[in-house]
mmCIF file of C-alpha atoms in Angstrom:
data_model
loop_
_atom_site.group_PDB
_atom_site.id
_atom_site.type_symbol
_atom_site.label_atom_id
_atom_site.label_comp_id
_atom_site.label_asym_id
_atom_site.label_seq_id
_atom_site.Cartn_x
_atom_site.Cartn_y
_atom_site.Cartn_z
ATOM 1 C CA UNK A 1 -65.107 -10.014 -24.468
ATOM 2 C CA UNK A 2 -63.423 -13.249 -24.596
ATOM 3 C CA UNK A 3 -65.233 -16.176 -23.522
ATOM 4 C CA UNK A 4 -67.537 -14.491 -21.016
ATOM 5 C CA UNK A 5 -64.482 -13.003 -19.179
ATOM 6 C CA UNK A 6 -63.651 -9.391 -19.097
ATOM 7 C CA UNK A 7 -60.057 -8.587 -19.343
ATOM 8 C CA UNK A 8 -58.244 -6.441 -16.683
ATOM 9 C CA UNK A 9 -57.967 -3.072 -17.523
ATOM 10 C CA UNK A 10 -54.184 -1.551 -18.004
ATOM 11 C CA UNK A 11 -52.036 -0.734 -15.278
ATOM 12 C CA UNK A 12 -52.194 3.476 -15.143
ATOM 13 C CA UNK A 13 -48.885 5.128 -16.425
ATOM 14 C CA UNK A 14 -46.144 6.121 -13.511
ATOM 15 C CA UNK A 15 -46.080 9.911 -13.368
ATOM 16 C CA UNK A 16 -43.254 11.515 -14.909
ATOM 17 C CA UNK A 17 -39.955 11.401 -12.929
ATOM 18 C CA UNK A 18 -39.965 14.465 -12.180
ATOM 19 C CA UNK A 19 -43.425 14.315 -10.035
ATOM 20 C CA UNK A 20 -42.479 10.952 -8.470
ATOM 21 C CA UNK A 21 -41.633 10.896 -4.726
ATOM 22 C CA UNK A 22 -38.144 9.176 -4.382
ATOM 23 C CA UNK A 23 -38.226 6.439 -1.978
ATOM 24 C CA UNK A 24 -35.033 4.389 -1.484
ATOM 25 C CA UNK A 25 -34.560 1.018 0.087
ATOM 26 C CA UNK A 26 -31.949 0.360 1.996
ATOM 27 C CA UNK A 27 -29.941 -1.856 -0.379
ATOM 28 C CA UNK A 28 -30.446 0.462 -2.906
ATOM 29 C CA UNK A 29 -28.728 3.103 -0.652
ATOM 30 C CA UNK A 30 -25.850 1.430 0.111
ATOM 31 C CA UNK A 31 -25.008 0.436 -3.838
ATOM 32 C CA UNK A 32 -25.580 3.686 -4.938
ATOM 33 C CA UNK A 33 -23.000 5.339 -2.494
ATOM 34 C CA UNK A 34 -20.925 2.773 -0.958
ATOM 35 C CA UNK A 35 -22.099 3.354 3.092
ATOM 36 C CA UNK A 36 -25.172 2.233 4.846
ATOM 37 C CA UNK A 37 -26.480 5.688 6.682
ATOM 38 C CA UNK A 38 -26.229 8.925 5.979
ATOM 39 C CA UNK A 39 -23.365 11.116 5.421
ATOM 40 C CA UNK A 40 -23.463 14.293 8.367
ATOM 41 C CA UNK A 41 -21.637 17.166 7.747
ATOM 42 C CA UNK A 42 -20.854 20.515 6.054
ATOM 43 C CA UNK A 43 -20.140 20.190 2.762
ATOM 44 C CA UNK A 44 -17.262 17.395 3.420
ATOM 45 C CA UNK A 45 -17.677 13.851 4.469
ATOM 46 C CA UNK A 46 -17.377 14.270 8.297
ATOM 47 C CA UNK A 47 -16.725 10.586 8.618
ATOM 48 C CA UNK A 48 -20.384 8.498 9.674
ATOM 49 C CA UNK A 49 -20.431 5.300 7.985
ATOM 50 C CA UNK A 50 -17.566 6.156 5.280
ATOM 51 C CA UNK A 51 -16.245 3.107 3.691
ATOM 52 C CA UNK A 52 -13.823 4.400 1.141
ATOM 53 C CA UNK A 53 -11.423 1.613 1.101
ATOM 54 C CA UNK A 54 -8.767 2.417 2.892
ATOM 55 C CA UNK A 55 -8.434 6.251 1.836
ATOM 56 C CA UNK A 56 -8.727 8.696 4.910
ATOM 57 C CA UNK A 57 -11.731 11.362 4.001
ATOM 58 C CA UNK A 58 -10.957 15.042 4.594
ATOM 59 C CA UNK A 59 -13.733 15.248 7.467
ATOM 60 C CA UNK A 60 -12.435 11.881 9.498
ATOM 61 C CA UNK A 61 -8.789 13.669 9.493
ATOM 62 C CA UNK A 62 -10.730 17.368 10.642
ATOM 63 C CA UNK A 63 -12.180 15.306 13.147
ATOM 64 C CA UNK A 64 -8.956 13.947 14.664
ATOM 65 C CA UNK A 65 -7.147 16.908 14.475
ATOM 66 C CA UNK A 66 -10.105 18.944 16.199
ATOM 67 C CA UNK A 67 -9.539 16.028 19.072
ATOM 68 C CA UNK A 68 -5.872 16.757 18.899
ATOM 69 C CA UNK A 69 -6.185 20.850 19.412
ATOM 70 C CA UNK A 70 -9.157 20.167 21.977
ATOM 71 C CA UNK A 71 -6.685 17.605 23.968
ATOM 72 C CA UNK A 72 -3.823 20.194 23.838
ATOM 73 C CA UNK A 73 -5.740 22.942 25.024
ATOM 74 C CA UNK A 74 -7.381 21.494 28.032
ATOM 75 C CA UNK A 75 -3.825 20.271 29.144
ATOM 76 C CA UNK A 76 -2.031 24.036 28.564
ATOM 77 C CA UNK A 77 -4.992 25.093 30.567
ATOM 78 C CA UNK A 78 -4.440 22.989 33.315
ATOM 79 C CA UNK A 79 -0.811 23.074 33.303
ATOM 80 C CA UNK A 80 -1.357 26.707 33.928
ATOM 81 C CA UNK A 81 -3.445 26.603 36.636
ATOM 82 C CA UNK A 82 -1.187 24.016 38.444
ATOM 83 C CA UNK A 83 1.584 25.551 37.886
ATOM 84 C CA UNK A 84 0.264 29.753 38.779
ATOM 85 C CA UNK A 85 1.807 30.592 42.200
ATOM 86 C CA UNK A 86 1.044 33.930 43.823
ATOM 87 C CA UNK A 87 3.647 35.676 46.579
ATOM 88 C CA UNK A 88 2.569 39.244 48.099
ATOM 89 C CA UNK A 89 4.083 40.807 51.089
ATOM 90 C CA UNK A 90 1.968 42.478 53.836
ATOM 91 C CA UNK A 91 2.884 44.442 56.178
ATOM 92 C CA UNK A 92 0.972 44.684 60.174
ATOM 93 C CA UNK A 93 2.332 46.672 62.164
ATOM 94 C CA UNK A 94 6.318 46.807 61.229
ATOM 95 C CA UNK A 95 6.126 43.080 60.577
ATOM 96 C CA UNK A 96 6.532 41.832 56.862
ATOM 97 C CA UNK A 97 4.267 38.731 56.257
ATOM 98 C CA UNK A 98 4.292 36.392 53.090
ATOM 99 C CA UNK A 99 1.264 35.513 51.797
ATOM 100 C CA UNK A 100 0.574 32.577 49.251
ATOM 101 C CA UNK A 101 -1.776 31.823 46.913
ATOM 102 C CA UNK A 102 -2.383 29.211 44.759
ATOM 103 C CA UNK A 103 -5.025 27.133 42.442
ATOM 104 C CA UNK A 104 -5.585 24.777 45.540
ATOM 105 C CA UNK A 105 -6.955 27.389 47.629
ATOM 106 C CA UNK A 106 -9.813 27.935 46.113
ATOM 107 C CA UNK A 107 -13.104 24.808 45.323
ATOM 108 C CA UNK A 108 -13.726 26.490 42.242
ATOM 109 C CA UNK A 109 -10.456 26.899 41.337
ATOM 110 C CA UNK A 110 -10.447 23.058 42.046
ATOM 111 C CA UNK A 111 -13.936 22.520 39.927
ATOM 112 C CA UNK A 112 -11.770 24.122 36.887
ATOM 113 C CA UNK A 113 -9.030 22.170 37.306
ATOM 114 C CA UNK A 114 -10.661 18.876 37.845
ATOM 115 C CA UNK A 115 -13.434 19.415 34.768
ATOM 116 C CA UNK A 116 -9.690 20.992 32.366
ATOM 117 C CA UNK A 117 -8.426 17.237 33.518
ATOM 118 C CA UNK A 118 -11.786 15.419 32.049
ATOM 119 C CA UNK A 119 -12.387 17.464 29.240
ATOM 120 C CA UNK A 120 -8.688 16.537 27.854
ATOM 121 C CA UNK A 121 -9.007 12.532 28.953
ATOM 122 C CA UNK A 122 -12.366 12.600 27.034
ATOM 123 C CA UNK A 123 -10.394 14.061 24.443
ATOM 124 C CA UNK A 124 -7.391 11.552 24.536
ATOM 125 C CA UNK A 125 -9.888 8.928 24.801
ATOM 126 C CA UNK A 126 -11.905 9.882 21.281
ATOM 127 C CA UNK A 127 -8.157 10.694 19.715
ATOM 128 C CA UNK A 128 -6.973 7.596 20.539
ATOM 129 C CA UNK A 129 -9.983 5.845 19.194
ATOM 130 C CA UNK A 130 -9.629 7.314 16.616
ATOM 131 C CA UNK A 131 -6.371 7.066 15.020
ATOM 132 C CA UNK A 132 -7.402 3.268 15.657
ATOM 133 C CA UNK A 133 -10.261 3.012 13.580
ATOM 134 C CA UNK A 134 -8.308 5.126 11.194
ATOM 135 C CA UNK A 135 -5.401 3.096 11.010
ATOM 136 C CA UNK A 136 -7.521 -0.114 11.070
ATOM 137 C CA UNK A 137 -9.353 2.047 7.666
ATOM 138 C CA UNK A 138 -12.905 2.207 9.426
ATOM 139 C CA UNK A 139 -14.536 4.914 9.439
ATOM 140 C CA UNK A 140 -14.064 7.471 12.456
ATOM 141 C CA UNK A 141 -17.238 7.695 13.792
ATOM 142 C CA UNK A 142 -18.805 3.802 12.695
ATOM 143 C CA UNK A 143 -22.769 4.456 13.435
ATOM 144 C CA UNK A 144 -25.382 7.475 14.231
ATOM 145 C CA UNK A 145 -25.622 6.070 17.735
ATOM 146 C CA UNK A 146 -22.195 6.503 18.391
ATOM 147 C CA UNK A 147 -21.942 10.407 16.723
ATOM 148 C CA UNK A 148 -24.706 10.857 18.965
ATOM 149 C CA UNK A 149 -23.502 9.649 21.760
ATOM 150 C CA UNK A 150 -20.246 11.664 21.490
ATOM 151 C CA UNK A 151 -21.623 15.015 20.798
ATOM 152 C CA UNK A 152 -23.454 14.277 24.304
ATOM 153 C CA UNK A 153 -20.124 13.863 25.951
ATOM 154 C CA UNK A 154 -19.054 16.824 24.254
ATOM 155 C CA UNK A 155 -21.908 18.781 25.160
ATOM 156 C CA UNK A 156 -21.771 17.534 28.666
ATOM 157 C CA UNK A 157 -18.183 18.654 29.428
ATOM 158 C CA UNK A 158 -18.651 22.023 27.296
ATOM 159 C CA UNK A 159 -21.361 23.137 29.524
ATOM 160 C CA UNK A 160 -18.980 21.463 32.663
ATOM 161 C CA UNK A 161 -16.386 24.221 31.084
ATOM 162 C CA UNK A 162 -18.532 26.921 31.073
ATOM 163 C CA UNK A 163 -20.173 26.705 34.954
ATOM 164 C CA UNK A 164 -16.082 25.725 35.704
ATOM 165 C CA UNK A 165 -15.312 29.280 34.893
ATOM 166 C CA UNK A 166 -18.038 31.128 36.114
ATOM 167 C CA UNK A 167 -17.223 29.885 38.909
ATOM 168 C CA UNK A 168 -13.932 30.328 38.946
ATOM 169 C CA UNK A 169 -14.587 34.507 37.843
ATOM 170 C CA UNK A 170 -16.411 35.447 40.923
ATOM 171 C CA UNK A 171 -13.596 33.847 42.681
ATOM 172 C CA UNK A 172 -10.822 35.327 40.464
ATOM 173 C CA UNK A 173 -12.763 38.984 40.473
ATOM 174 C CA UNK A 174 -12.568 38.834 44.460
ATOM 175 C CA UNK A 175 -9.460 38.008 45.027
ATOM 176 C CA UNK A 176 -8.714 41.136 42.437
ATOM 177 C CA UNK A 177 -10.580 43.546 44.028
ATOM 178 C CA UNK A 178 -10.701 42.303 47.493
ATOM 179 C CA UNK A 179 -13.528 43.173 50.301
ATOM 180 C CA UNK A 180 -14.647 46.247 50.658
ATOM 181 C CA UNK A 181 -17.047 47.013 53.459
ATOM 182 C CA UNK A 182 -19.408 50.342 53.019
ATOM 183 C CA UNK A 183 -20.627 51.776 55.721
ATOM 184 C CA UNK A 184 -23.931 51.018 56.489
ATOM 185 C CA UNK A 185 -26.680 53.844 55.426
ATOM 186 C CA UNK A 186 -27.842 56.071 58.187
ATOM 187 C CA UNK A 187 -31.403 56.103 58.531
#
């Protein structure tokens, strides 16, 4: 003891590195890999919050070109279901009738039709963003709230796709099959 005062004892020794929990600032984040949030994907950068200087990453170019394939799709589908005529002939009693179908005919026919014609505007909508932000070398998808926010869409007009033709194969089934009428049991 010095002069009636008791010196502090010495600070305790930081565990080995090994042991220590890892906790990251922010600031520290975004020097040590370039982008402010974190990276989503599978095994390539898919494109949230990449700042790479003007170079295009793998996953903001998979991204596009999954818009692209998505957009074409849902417009071959559509175009098809436009464009599919049916003619038949019938025949009542000596008389040879001509019957028509076609996609209009039918609500759920219209339901697919209608949901084909979202699902590819959503799509031409995200492409065209897109190639914007690409060309503009920002990332694709700019913040968590936004990837979020797009999967919902996504998710919203996938499940619109499936109930679309569900709908559209009890429809399809019937008009394959036709009515048939049992005769009623005999009790």
């Amino acid at each position: 003891m010095k002069n009636a005062h008791k010196t502090p004892p010495p600070p305790p020794s930081p565990p080995p590195p090994s042991t220590q929990p890892m906790q990251l600032t922010e600031a520290k984040v975004v020097a040590m890999n370039g982008y402010s949030e974190p990276r989503v994907g599978f095994g390539f950068n898919v494109g949230v919050g990449s700042k790479t200087g003007g170079i295009w990453t793998r996953g903001d170019v998979v991204l596009l070109t999954l818009r692209l394939l998505c957009m074409v799709a849902s417009v071959t589908a559509m175009s098809f279901m436009i464009t599919a005529r049916q003619v038949s002939t019938a025949s009542f009693y000596g008389f040879q009738l001509q019957l028509h179908s076609k996609w209009s005919f039918s609500y759920s026919f219209e339901y697919v039709v209608g949901v084909t014609a979202a699902a590819a505007a959503f799509s031409l909508l995200q492409l065209l963003v897109g190639v914007s932000r690409l060309w503009r070398k920002s990332p694709v998808i700019p913040s968590r709230n936004q990837a979020w926010l797009i999967f919902a869409g996504d998710q919203i007009l996938a499940y619109a796709m499936m109930s679309a033709g569900s709908a559209a194969s009890g429809v399809t089934n019937l008009n394959r099959t036709g009515i048939r009428h049992t005769a009623l049991p005999n009790f």
